[in-house]
Amino acid sequence: MNKAFKYRFYPSAEQEILINKTFGCVRFVYNQMLANRKEIYEQLKHDKEALKKQKYVLPSAFKKEFEWLKEVDSLALANAQLNLQTAYRNFFRDKSVGFPKFKSKHHDKKSYTTNNQGGTIRIIDSKTIRLPKLKNVRIKLHRQLPKEATVKSATISKTSTGKYYVSVLVEYEVKTKPVEPTPETVLGLDYSSASLFVDSQANSAEYPKFYRNAEARLKKEQRKLSKRKKGSKNREKQRLKVAKLHEKVANQRKDFLHKLSGQIANACTAVAIEDLNMRGMAQGLKLAKSTNDNGFGMLKTFLAYKLAGQGKQLVLVDKWFPSSKLCRFCQNKNKGLTLADRTWVCGHCGAELQRDVNAAINIKNEGCRMLGIA
Ligand SMILES: [Zn+2]
């Protein structure tokens, strides 16, 4: 399986300059290529066949015009091209995601990805990693890579608080034996905007709303920031304060979800979950704040690899499966159920149903059916 291992690292002043230059070059190349695509798209959007046959400019073309691009890792530029290709394809598959946007120096994450070519990315010792162009960099190796793992790529990023991280993507064989699921030990999770999820044993995640809790403080500090003079030292100080606050909240959330997903993965033999598009939901239901805050998508990601690491499965139930509307006892479908109905009585068998728990049990049962153990 593929897994990323993220480490903090400490570049020298010289390495820092090169890294930041690479961020800039990657953004530049991405934006240049996007401008080219945009122009072609505007000309040909009504002629699908011609659009399909179009050739786009490649990073190498820019290198002739912009000599300074040669100074940075060429693989980083190639990956920028791949990222744009993916964004572009996503746009054609689903127009609601919108045309890819230009990357901004101030608002987008500073990062680039480079590939391992015959050991150009490797851990040298507990304090050193080798990275293309940067050579040896001081790293905090808080955990080892799995034995016999093949390093595929590394993504170098810088947070708004000025910390550097490298995420090393590796491929390795999981030697754990697959665990046979049983109906009693499969857990169903129903997404809940109020409490992250309710499970098929009627437990809720009791998720602390990290962003909501910090909101008043964040707003206050943000207001202070907007009053500071642009370019002043005090503004930079305040900007850092706001960024650190955001970072703290994000870390709290991540820690919580790591613990929670670990507990679930240890306790069950499989987990069934709805295959929801969280971004679509945030937009569609105008629940943006609570949906973004509760990290259901992140939980899903953590669960997927923690279960896989133990030879267990995460089962994705189709998002059109009517988990809320089915009576779990007689399978009768309550077509008139609305989002506001927290409890309902089955018109067919008369069972009194709690919306979330009923849905979680239906998801679990559907998961068991998909696993072939219903
Ligand atoms: Zn019923």
mmCIF file of C-alpha atoms and ligand atoms in Angstrom:
data_model
loop_
_atom_site.group_PDB
_atom_site.id
_atom_site.type_symbol
_atom_site.label_atom_id
_atom_site.label_comp_id
_atom_site.label_asym_id
_atom_site.label_seq_id
_atom_site.Cartn_x
_atom_site.Cartn_y
_atom_site.Cartn_z
ATOM 1 C CA MET A 1 0.000 0.000 0.000
ATOM 2 C CA ASN A 2 0.928 3.671 -0.369
ATOM 3 C CA LYS A 3 1.316 5.846 2.649
ATOM 4 C CA ALA A 4 2.748 9.263 3.365
ATOM 5 C CA PHE A 5 4.999 9.963 6.338
ATOM 6 C CA LYS A 6 5.279 13.586 7.315
ATOM 7 C CA TYR A 7 8.290 15.068 9.096
ATOM 8 C CA ARG A 8 9.330 18.501 10.185
ATOM 9 C CA PHE A 9 12.644 19.605 8.762
ATOM 10 C CA TYR A 10 15.058 22.470 9.283
ATOM 11 C CA PRO A 11 16.657 23.858 6.126
ATOM 12 C CA SER A 12 19.813 25.972 6.268
ATOM 13 C CA ALA A 13 19.513 29.608 5.180
ATOM 14 C CA GLU A 14 20.783 28.646 1.738
ATOM 15 C CA GLN A 15 18.402 25.712 1.386
ATOM 16 C CA GLU A 16 15.545 27.904 2.538
ATOM 17 C CA ILE A 17 16.212 30.327 -0.314
ATOM 18 C CA LEU A 18 16.171 27.510 -2.864
ATOM 19 C CA ILE A 19 12.979 26.002 -1.421
ATOM 20 C CA ASN A 20 11.162 29.325 -1.556
ATOM 21 C CA LYS A 21 12.429 29.911 -5.077
ATOM 22 C CA THR A 22 11.002 26.510 -6.042
ATOM 23 C CA PHE A 23 7.610 27.378 -4.525
ATOM 24 C CA GLY A 24 7.613 30.504 -6.670
ATOM 25 C CA CYS A 25 8.678 28.706 -9.847
ATOM 26 C CA VAL A 26 6.071 25.977 -9.393
ATOM 27 C CA ARG A 27 3.366 28.601 -8.922
ATOM 28 C CA PHE A 28 4.643 30.544 -11.928
ATOM 29 C CA VAL A 29 4.681 27.514 -14.224
ATOM 30 C CA TYR A 30 1.264 26.394 -12.996
ATOM 31 C CA ASN A 31 -0.225 29.816 -13.680
ATOM 32 C CA GLN A 32 1.430 30.095 -17.105
ATOM 33 C CA MET A 33 0.114 26.688 -18.129
ATOM 34 C CA LEU A 34 -3.307 27.530 -16.769
ATOM 35 C CA ALA A 35 -3.399 30.799 -18.729
ATOM 36 C CA ASN A 36 -2.593 28.813 -21.867
ATOM 37 C CA ARG A 37 -5.369 26.318 -21.181
ATOM 38 C CA LYS A 38 -7.821 29.036 -20.339
ATOM 39 C CA GLU A 39 -7.169 30.827 -23.595
ATOM 40 C CA ILE A 40 -7.639 27.646 -25.613
ATOM 41 C CA TYR A 41 -10.732 26.733 -23.644
ATOM 42 C CA GLU A 42 -12.315 30.124 -24.303
ATOM 43 C CA GLN A 43 -11.671 29.754 -28.038
ATOM 44 C CA LEU A 44 -12.808 26.153 -28.414
ATOM 45 C CA LYS A 45 -15.304 25.483 -25.658
ATOM 46 C CA HIS A 46 -18.077 25.010 -28.203
ATOM 47 C CA ASP A 47 -16.040 22.559 -30.261
ATOM 48 C CA LYS A 48 -15.433 19.554 -28.030
ATOM 49 C CA GLU A 49 -13.575 17.527 -30.646
ATOM 50 C CA ALA A 50 -11.087 20.293 -31.388
ATOM 51 C CA LEU A 51 -10.640 20.880 -27.660
ATOM 52 C CA LYS A 52 -9.799 17.233 -27.099
ATOM 53 C CA LYS A 53 -7.094 17.289 -29.761
ATOM 54 C CA GLN A 54 -5.463 20.411 -28.394
ATOM 55 C CA LYS A 55 -1.836 20.267 -27.321
ATOM 56 C CA TYR A 56 -0.818 22.401 -24.381
ATOM 57 C CA VAL A 57 2.494 24.048 -23.569
ATOM 58 C CA LEU A 58 4.831 22.072 -21.320
ATOM 59 C CA PRO A 59 7.113 23.338 -18.542
ATOM 60 C CA SER A 60 10.137 22.770 -20.784
ATOM 61 C CA ALA A 61 8.806 25.425 -23.179
ATOM 62 C CA PHE A 62 8.920 28.045 -20.427
ATOM 63 C CA LYS A 63 12.499 27.220 -19.554
ATOM 64 C CA LYS A 64 13.696 28.686 -22.834
ATOM 65 C CA GLU A 65 11.910 31.935 -22.162
ATOM 66 C CA PHE A 66 12.494 32.109 -18.434
ATOM 67 C CA GLU A 67 16.069 31.015 -17.773
ATOM 68 C CA TRP A 68 15.728 31.177 -13.997
ATOM 69 C CA LEU A 69 13.367 28.193 -14.031
ATOM 70 C CA LYS A 70 16.425 26.037 -14.732
ATOM 71 C CA GLU A 71 17.771 26.724 -11.251
ATOM 72 C CA VAL A 72 15.078 24.686 -9.500
ATOM 73 C CA ASP A 73 14.102 21.021 -9.397
ATOM 74 C CA SER A 74 12.633 20.186 -12.815
ATOM 75 C CA LEU A 75 10.536 17.362 -11.317
ATOM 76 C CA ALA A 76 8.742 19.919 -9.161
ATOM 77 C CA LEU A 77 7.737 21.737 -12.327
ATOM 78 C CA ALA A 78 6.662 18.487 -13.993
ATOM 79 C CA ASN A 79 4.458 17.714 -10.995
ATOM 80 C CA ALA A 80 2.882 21.160 -11.219
ATOM 81 C CA GLN A 81 1.882 20.175 -14.735
ATOM 82 C CA LEU A 82 0.378 16.906 -13.498
ATOM 83 C CA ASN A 83 -1.553 18.748 -10.778
ATOM 84 C CA LEU A 84 -2.996 21.109 -13.314
ATOM 85 C CA GLN A 85 -3.924 18.203 -15.571
ATOM 86 C CA THR A 86 -5.820 16.577 -12.709
ATOM 87 C CA ALA A 87 -7.604 19.816 -11.826
ATOM 88 C CA TYR A 88 -8.484 20.297 -15.486
ATOM 89 C CA ARG A 89 -9.804 16.752 -15.842
ATOM 90 C CA ASN A 90 -11.869 17.137 -12.684
ATOM 91 C CA PHE A 91 -13.407 20.252 -14.152
ATOM 92 C CA PHE A 92 -14.461 18.374 -17.310
ATOM 93 C CA ARG A 93 -15.834 15.472 -15.335
ATOM 94 C CA ASP A 94 -17.814 17.704 -13.008
ATOM 95 C CA LYS A 95 -18.303 21.339 -14.037
ATOM 96 C CA SER A 96 -19.497 22.258 -10.547
ATOM 97 C CA VAL A 97 -15.921 22.087 -9.217
ATOM 98 C CA GLY A 98 -15.192 25.142 -11.398
ATOM 99 C CA PHE A 99 -12.386 25.972 -13.789
ATOM 100 C CA PRO A 100 -8.959 25.599 -12.114
ATOM 101 C CA LYS A 101 -7.917 28.798 -10.369
ATOM 102 C CA PHE A 102 -4.681 30.712 -10.546
ATOM 103 C CA LYS A 103 -2.389 30.188 -7.575
ATOM 104 C CA SER A 104 -1.745 33.209 -5.434
ATOM 105 C CA LYS A 105 1.444 33.948 -3.542
ATOM 106 C CA HIS A 106 -0.468 34.891 -0.421
ATOM 107 C CA HIS A 107 -3.465 32.608 -0.339
ATOM 108 C CA ASP A 108 -2.258 29.261 -1.577
ATOM 109 C CA LYS A 109 -0.301 26.657 0.285
ATOM 110 C CA LYS A 110 3.399 26.828 -0.423
ATOM 111 C CA SER A 111 4.431 23.381 -1.538
ATOM 112 C CA TYR A 112 6.018 21.338 -4.280
ATOM 113 C CA THR A 113 6.361 17.652 -5.018
ATOM 114 C CA THR A 114 9.433 15.911 -6.369
ATOM 115 C CA ASN A 115 10.107 12.269 -7.228
ATOM 116 C CA ASN A 116 12.644 9.755 -6.124
ATOM 117 C CA GLN A 117 15.000 8.747 -8.920
ATOM 118 C CA GLY A 118 17.354 6.019 -7.847
ATOM 119 C CA GLY A 119 17.854 7.248 -4.300
ATOM 120 C CA THR A 120 17.650 11.012 -4.813
ATOM 121 C CA ILE A 121 15.190 10.969 -1.898
ATOM 122 C CA ARG A 122 16.382 8.879 1.026
ATOM 123 C CA ILE A 123 16.747 8.872 4.780
ATOM 124 C CA ILE A 124 20.445 9.057 5.576
ATOM 125 C CA ASP A 125 20.361 8.818 9.363
ATOM 126 C CA SER A 126 18.080 9.771 12.257
ATOM 127 C CA LYS A 127 18.807 13.460 11.674
ATOM 128 C CA THR A 128 19.258 13.713 7.920
ATOM 129 C CA ILE A 129 17.232 13.308 4.755
ATOM 130 C CA ARG A 130 18.530 13.586 1.218
ATOM 131 C CA LEU A 131 16.346 15.643 -1.124
ATOM 132 C CA PRO A 132 16.827 16.506 -4.812
ATOM 133 C CA LYS A 133 18.718 19.763 -5.361
ATOM 134 C CA LEU A 134 18.800 20.499 -1.615
ATOM 135 C CA LYS A 135 21.128 17.591 -0.801
ATOM 136 C CA ASN A 136 21.364 16.788 2.925
ATOM 137 C CA VAL A 137 18.723 18.445 5.084
ATOM 138 C CA ARG A 138 18.295 18.278 8.854
ATOM 139 C CA ILE A 139 15.082 16.438 9.719
ATOM 140 C CA LYS A 140 13.207 15.408 12.875
ATOM 141 C CA LEU A 141 12.637 11.734 12.197
ATOM 142 C CA HIS A 142 10.016 11.065 14.868
ATOM 143 C CA ARG A 143 9.139 7.716 13.299
ATOM 144 C CA GLN A 144 10.877 5.322 10.943
ATOM 145 C CA LEU A 145 9.693 4.490 7.458
ATOM 146 C CA PRO A 146 8.390 0.913 7.180
ATOM 147 C CA LYS A 147 11.090 -1.643 6.464
ATOM 148 C CA GLU A 148 11.623 -2.376 2.780
ATOM 149 C CA ALA A 149 9.495 0.600 1.795
ATOM 150 C CA THR A 150 10.133 2.134 -1.615
ATOM 151 C CA VAL A 151 10.217 5.910 -1.597
ATOM 152 C CA LYS A 152 8.072 7.290 -4.438
ATOM 153 C CA SER A 153 8.031 11.035 -3.914
ATOM 154 C CA ALA A 154 8.368 13.854 -1.406
ATOM 155 C CA THR A 155 6.202 16.910 -0.939
ATOM 156 C CA ILE A 156 7.927 19.876 0.621
ATOM 157 C CA SER A 157 5.722 22.482 2.253
ATOM 158 C CA LYS A 158 5.910 25.549 4.435
ATOM 159 C CA THR A 159 3.191 26.556 6.881
ATOM 160 C CA SER A 160 2.025 30.126 7.349
ATOM 161 C CA THR A 161 3.868 30.065 10.679
ATOM 162 C CA GLY A 162 7.129 29.429 8.832
ATOM 163 C CA LYS A 163 7.632 25.735 9.610
ATOM 164 C CA TYR A 164 8.909 23.335 6.966
ATOM 165 C CA TYR A 165 7.561 19.820 6.458
ATOM 166 C CA VAL A 166 8.387 17.002 4.108
ATOM 167 C CA SER A 167 5.795 14.345 3.377
ATOM 168 C CA VAL A 168 7.489 11.212 2.082
ATOM 169 C CA LEU A 169 5.247 8.944 0.040
ATOM 170 C CA VAL A 170 6.278 5.305 0.224
ATOM 171 C CA GLU A 171 4.991 2.037 -1.138
ATOM 172 C CA TYR A 172 5.289 -1.093 0.957
ATOM 173 C CA GLU A 173 3.813 -4.474 1.447
ATOM 174 C CA VAL A 174 1.496 -4.967 4.381
ATOM 175 C CA LYS A 175 2.216 -8.347 5.851
ATOM 176 C CA THR A 176 -0.817 -8.477 8.120
ATOM 177 C CA LYS A 177 -3.276 -11.278 7.479
ATOM 178 C CA PRO A 178 -6.738 -10.164 6.377
ATOM 179 C CA VAL A 179 -9.238 -10.161 9.255
ATOM 180 C CA GLU A 180 -12.534 -11.918 8.523
ATOM 181 C CA PRO A 181 -15.386 -9.567 9.414
ATOM 182 C CA THR A 182 -18.408 -10.815 11.334
ATOM 183 C CA PRO A 183 -21.781 -9.035 11.454
ATOM 184 C CA GLU A 184 -21.441 -8.368 15.199
ATOM 185 C CA THR A 185 -18.103 -6.608 14.807
ATOM 186 C CA VAL A 186 -18.836 -4.396 11.795
ATOM 187 C CA LEU A 187 -19.539 -0.792 12.707
ATOM 188 C CA GLY A 188 -21.740 1.538 10.652
ATOM 189 C CA LEU A 189 -21.166 5.293 10.817
ATOM 190 C CA ASP A 190 -23.776 7.833 9.814
ATOM 191 C CA TYR A 191 -22.475 11.330 9.154
ATOM 192 C CA SER A 192 -23.907 13.956 11.481
ATOM 193 C CA SER A 193 -23.254 17.675 11.124
ATOM 194 C CA ALA A 194 -23.860 18.163 14.841
ATOM 195 C CA SER A 195 -21.617 15.474 16.294
ATOM 196 C CA LEU A 196 -19.462 14.168 13.421
ATOM 197 C CA PHE A 197 -21.207 10.794 13.372
ATOM 198 C CA VAL A 198 -23.606 8.476 15.131
ATOM 199 C CA ASP A 199 -22.651 4.810 14.998
ATOM 200 C CA SER A 200 -24.698 1.624 14.703
ATOM 201 C CA GLN A 201 -24.327 1.031 18.451
ATOM 202 C CA ALA A 202 -26.024 4.385 19.102
ATOM 203 C CA ASN A 203 -22.845 6.156 20.220
ATOM 204 C CA SER A 204 -22.076 9.624 18.969
ATOM 205 C CA ALA A 205 -18.536 10.872 18.391
ATOM 206 C CA GLU A 206 -18.882 13.683 20.955
ATOM 207 C CA TYR A 207 -16.745 15.757 18.725
ATOM 208 C CA PRO A 208 -15.570 19.079 20.167
ATOM 209 C CA LYS A 209 -16.151 21.877 17.658
ATOM 210 C CA PHE A 210 -12.578 23.073 17.641
ATOM 211 C CA TYR A 211 -13.036 25.970 15.223
ATOM 212 C CA ARG A 212 -16.321 27.072 16.724
ATOM 213 C CA ASN A 213 -14.778 27.109 20.198
ATOM 214 C CA ALA A 214 -11.880 29.232 19.074
ATOM 215 C CA GLU A 215 -14.007 31.457 16.870
ATOM 216 C CA ALA A 216 -14.408 34.435 19.201
ATOM 217 C CA ARG A 217 -10.685 34.576 19.870
ATOM 218 C CA LEU A 218 -9.845 34.148 16.197
ATOM 219 C CA LYS A 219 -12.204 36.930 15.233
ATOM 220 C CA LYS A 220 -10.703 39.273 17.793
ATOM 221 C CA GLU A 221 -7.137 38.641 16.655
ATOM 222 C CA GLN A 222 -8.184 38.846 13.002
ATOM 223 C CA ARG A 223 -9.786 42.234 13.653
ATOM 224 C CA LYS A 224 -6.583 43.458 15.263
ATOM 225 C CA LEU A 225 -4.650 42.258 12.242
ATOM 226 C CA SER A 226 -6.836 44.140 9.791
ATOM 227 C CA LYS A 227 -6.124 47.363 11.678
ATOM 228 C CA ARG A 228 -2.348 46.999 11.504
ATOM 229 C CA LYS A 229 -0.500 48.988 8.873
ATOM 230 C CA LYS A 230 0.393 46.934 5.800
ATOM 231 C CA GLY A 231 4.062 46.046 5.659
ATOM 232 C CA SER A 232 4.691 47.015 9.287
ATOM 233 C CA LYS A 233 6.516 44.843 11.803
ATOM 234 C CA ASN A 234 3.485 44.831 14.071
ATOM 235 C CA ARG A 235 1.327 43.500 11.275
ATOM 236 C CA GLU A 236 3.720 40.615 10.631
ATOM 237 C CA LYS A 237 3.733 39.878 14.374
ATOM 238 C CA GLN A 238 -0.049 39.833 14.459
ATOM 239 C CA ARG A 239 -0.257 37.759 11.276
ATOM 240 C CA LEU A 240 1.956 35.148 12.911
ATOM 241 C CA LYS A 241 -0.249 35.175 16.012
ATOM 242 C CA VAL A 242 -3.367 34.489 13.928
ATOM 243 C CA ALA A 243 -1.596 31.788 11.903
ATOM 244 C CA LYS A 244 -0.400 30.078 15.102
ATOM 245 C CA LEU A 245 -3.913 30.094 16.506
ATOM 246 C CA HIS A 246 -5.219 28.453 13.325
ATOM 247 C CA GLU A 247 -2.404 25.939 13.475
ATOM 248 C CA LYS A 248 -3.214 25.069 17.081
ATOM 249 C CA VAL A 249 -6.878 24.458 16.307
ATOM 250 C CA ALA A 250 -6.010 22.354 13.249
ATOM 251 C CA ASN A 251 -3.613 20.255 15.351
ATOM 252 C CA GLN A 252 -6.186 19.696 18.102
ATOM 253 C CA ARG A 253 -8.638 18.495 15.509
ATOM 254 C CA LYS A 254 -6.120 16.202 13.881
ATOM 255 C CA ASP A 255 -5.028 14.698 17.232
ATOM 256 C CA PHE A 256 -8.629 14.030 18.157
ATOM 257 C CA LEU A 257 -9.393 12.351 14.829
ATOM 258 C CA HIS A 258 -6.219 10.254 15.027
ATOM 259 C CA LYS A 259 -7.193 8.928 18.454
ATOM 260 C CA LEU A 260 -10.802 8.340 17.480
ATOM 261 C CA SER A 261 -9.974 6.544 14.216
ATOM 262 C CA GLY A 262 -7.387 4.439 16.034
ATOM 263 C CA GLN A 263 -9.939 3.349 18.647
ATOM 264 C CA ILE A 264 -12.509 2.460 15.997
ATOM 265 C CA ALA A 265 -9.992 0.550 13.852
ATOM 266 C CA ASN A 266 -8.868 -1.477 16.876
ATOM 267 C CA ALA A 267 -12.384 -2.267 18.061
ATOM 268 C CA CYS A 268 -14.041 -3.429 14.799
ATOM 269 C CA THR A 269 -13.334 -5.884 12.019
ATOM 270 C CA ALA A 270 -14.723 -3.546 9.320
ATOM 271 C CA VAL A 271 -16.316 -0.110 9.117
ATOM 272 C CA ALA A 272 -19.147 0.866 6.781
ATOM 273 C CA ILE A 273 -19.496 4.500 5.900
ATOM 274 C CA GLU A 274 -21.379 6.556 3.316
ATOM 275 C CA ASP A 275 -19.337 7.646 0.326
ATOM 276 C CA LEU A 276 -20.133 11.331 0.708
ATOM 277 C CA ASN A 277 -18.641 14.236 -1.145
ATOM 278 C CA MET A 278 -17.976 16.539 1.783
ATOM 279 C CA ARG A 279 -17.178 19.606 -0.293
ATOM 280 C CA GLY A 280 -20.359 19.241 -2.277
ATOM 281 C CA MET A 281 -22.292 18.934 0.952
ATOM 282 C CA ALA A 282 -20.745 22.022 2.473
ATOM 283 C CA GLN A 283 -21.780 24.024 -0.564
ATOM 284 C CA GLY A 284 -25.141 22.446 -1.160
ATOM 285 C CA LEU A 285 -26.531 22.421 2.347
ATOM 286 C CA LYS A 286 -25.021 25.713 3.444
ATOM 287 C CA LEU A 287 -23.555 23.858 6.384
ATOM 288 C CA ALA A 288 -20.102 25.002 5.390
ATOM 289 C CA LYS A 289 -19.003 25.983 8.863
ATOM 290 C CA SER A 290 -19.958 22.870 10.757
ATOM 291 C CA THR A 291 -19.115 20.535 7.867
ATOM 292 C CA ASN A 292 -15.651 21.986 7.446
ATOM 293 C CA ASP A 293 -15.134 21.983 11.158
ATOM 294 C CA ASN A 294 -15.992 18.413 11.824
ATOM 295 C CA GLY A 295 -13.498 16.713 9.566
ATOM 296 C CA PHE A 296 -15.552 13.697 8.500
ATOM 297 C CA GLY A 297 -13.420 13.457 5.363
ATOM 298 C CA MET A 298 -10.243 13.409 7.441
ATOM 299 C CA LEU A 299 -11.698 10.718 9.690
ATOM 300 C CA LYS A 300 -12.455 8.630 6.610
ATOM 301 C CA THR A 301 -8.870 8.969 5.356
ATOM 302 C CA PHE A 302 -7.414 8.002 8.736
ATOM 303 C CA LEU A 303 -9.804 5.072 9.102
ATOM 304 C CA ALA A 304 -8.983 3.776 5.623
ATOM 305 C CA TYR A 305 -5.273 3.355 6.260
ATOM 306 C CA LYS A 306 -5.529 2.355 9.918
ATOM 307 C CA LEU A 307 -7.953 -0.434 9.049
ATOM 308 C CA ALA A 308 -5.844 -1.482 6.051
ATOM 309 C CA GLY A 309 -2.780 -1.635 8.297
ATOM 310 C CA GLN A 310 -4.595 -4.244 10.399
ATOM 311 C CA GLY A 311 -5.917 -6.245 7.446
ATOM 312 C CA LYS A 312 -9.404 -4.793 7.865
ATOM 313 C CA GLN A 313 -11.715 -3.059 5.421
ATOM 314 C CA LEU A 314 -13.431 0.278 5.108
ATOM 315 C CA VAL A 315 -16.609 -0.303 3.103
ATOM 316 C CA LEU A 316 -17.962 2.664 1.170
ATOM 317 C CA VAL A 317 -21.724 2.547 0.849
ATOM 318 C CA ASP A 318 -23.144 4.290 -2.229
ATOM 319 C CA LYS A 319 -24.167 7.846 -1.461
ATOM 320 C CA TRP A 320 -27.587 7.208 -3.033
ATOM 321 C CA PHE A 321 -28.313 4.365 -0.620
ATOM 322 C CA PRO A 322 -31.384 5.632 1.306
ATOM 323 C CA SER A 323 -29.878 5.025 4.760
ATOM 324 C CA SER A 324 -32.146 7.500 6.578
ATOM 325 C CA LYS A 325 -35.390 6.656 4.826
ATOM 326 C CA LEU A 326 -35.374 2.874 5.275
ATOM 327 C CA CYS A 327 -36.992 1.283 8.317
ATOM 328 C CA ARG A 328 -34.277 -1.017 9.603
ATOM 329 C CA PHE A 329 -36.815 -3.613 10.729
ATOM 330 C CA CYS A 330 -39.047 -4.055 7.678
ATOM 331 C CA GLN A 331 -37.112 -2.173 4.919
ATOM 332 C CA ASN A 332 -40.143 0.020 4.258
ATOM 333 C CA LYS A 333 -39.101 3.341 2.697
ATOM 334 C CA ASN A 334 -40.385 6.555 4.249
ATOM 335 C CA LYS A 335 -40.397 8.813 1.206
ATOM 336 C CA GLY A 336 -41.707 11.817 3.118
ATOM 337 C CA LEU A 337 -38.841 11.967 5.635
ATOM 338 C CA THR A 338 -37.302 15.445 5.872
ATOM 339 C CA LEU A 339 -34.021 16.650 7.376
ATOM 340 C CA ALA A 340 -35.955 18.103 10.307
ATOM 341 C CA ASP A 341 -37.427 14.729 11.354
ATOM 342 C CA ARG A 342 -35.177 13.479 14.137
ATOM 343 C CA THR A 343 -37.493 10.578 15.009
ATOM 344 C CA TRP A 344 -40.201 8.867 12.992
ATOM 345 C CA VAL A 345 -42.652 5.998 13.158
ATOM 346 C CA CYS A 346 -42.593 3.385 10.406
ATOM 347 C CA GLY A 347 -45.904 3.467 8.522
ATOM 348 C CA HIS A 348 -45.614 -0.233 7.763
ATOM 349 C CA CYS A 349 -44.474 -1.989 10.957
ATOM 350 C CA GLY A 350 -45.010 0.797 13.487
ATOM 351 C CA ALA A 351 -41.438 0.799 14.794
ATOM 352 C CA GLU A 352 -40.286 4.017 16.482
ATOM 353 C CA LEU A 353 -37.050 5.048 14.863
ATOM 354 C CA GLN A 354 -34.329 7.482 15.819
ATOM 355 C CA ARG A 355 -33.139 8.978 12.597
ATOM 356 C CA ASP A 356 -29.337 8.816 13.088
ATOM 357 C CA VAL A 357 -29.133 5.425 14.790
ATOM 358 C CA ASN A 358 -31.524 3.895 12.265
ATOM 359 C CA ALA A 359 -29.388 5.264 9.423
ATOM 360 C CA ALA A 360 -26.150 3.997 10.995
ATOM 361 C CA ILE A 361 -27.615 0.506 11.383
ATOM 362 C CA ASN A 362 -28.824 0.537 7.772
ATOM 363 C CA ILE A 363 -25.341 1.550 6.668
ATOM 364 C CA LYS A 364 -23.855 -1.238 8.734
ATOM 365 C CA ASN A 365 -26.287 -3.777 7.241
ATOM 366 C CA GLU A 366 -25.569 -2.567 3.712
ATOM 367 C CA GLY A 367 -21.841 -2.816 4.489
ATOM 368 C CA CYS A 368 -22.307 -6.401 5.702
ATOM 369 C CA ARG A 369 -24.220 -7.199 2.507
ATOM 370 C CA MET A 370 -21.364 -5.784 0.430
ATOM 371 C CA LEU A 371 -18.856 -7.830 2.445
ATOM 372 C CA GLY A 372 -20.974 -10.908 1.805
ATOM 373 C CA ILE A 373 -21.684 -11.600 5.487
ATOM 374 C CA ALA A 374 -25.281 -10.368 5.790
HETATM 375 ZN ZN ZN B 1 -40.855 -0.797 9.509
#
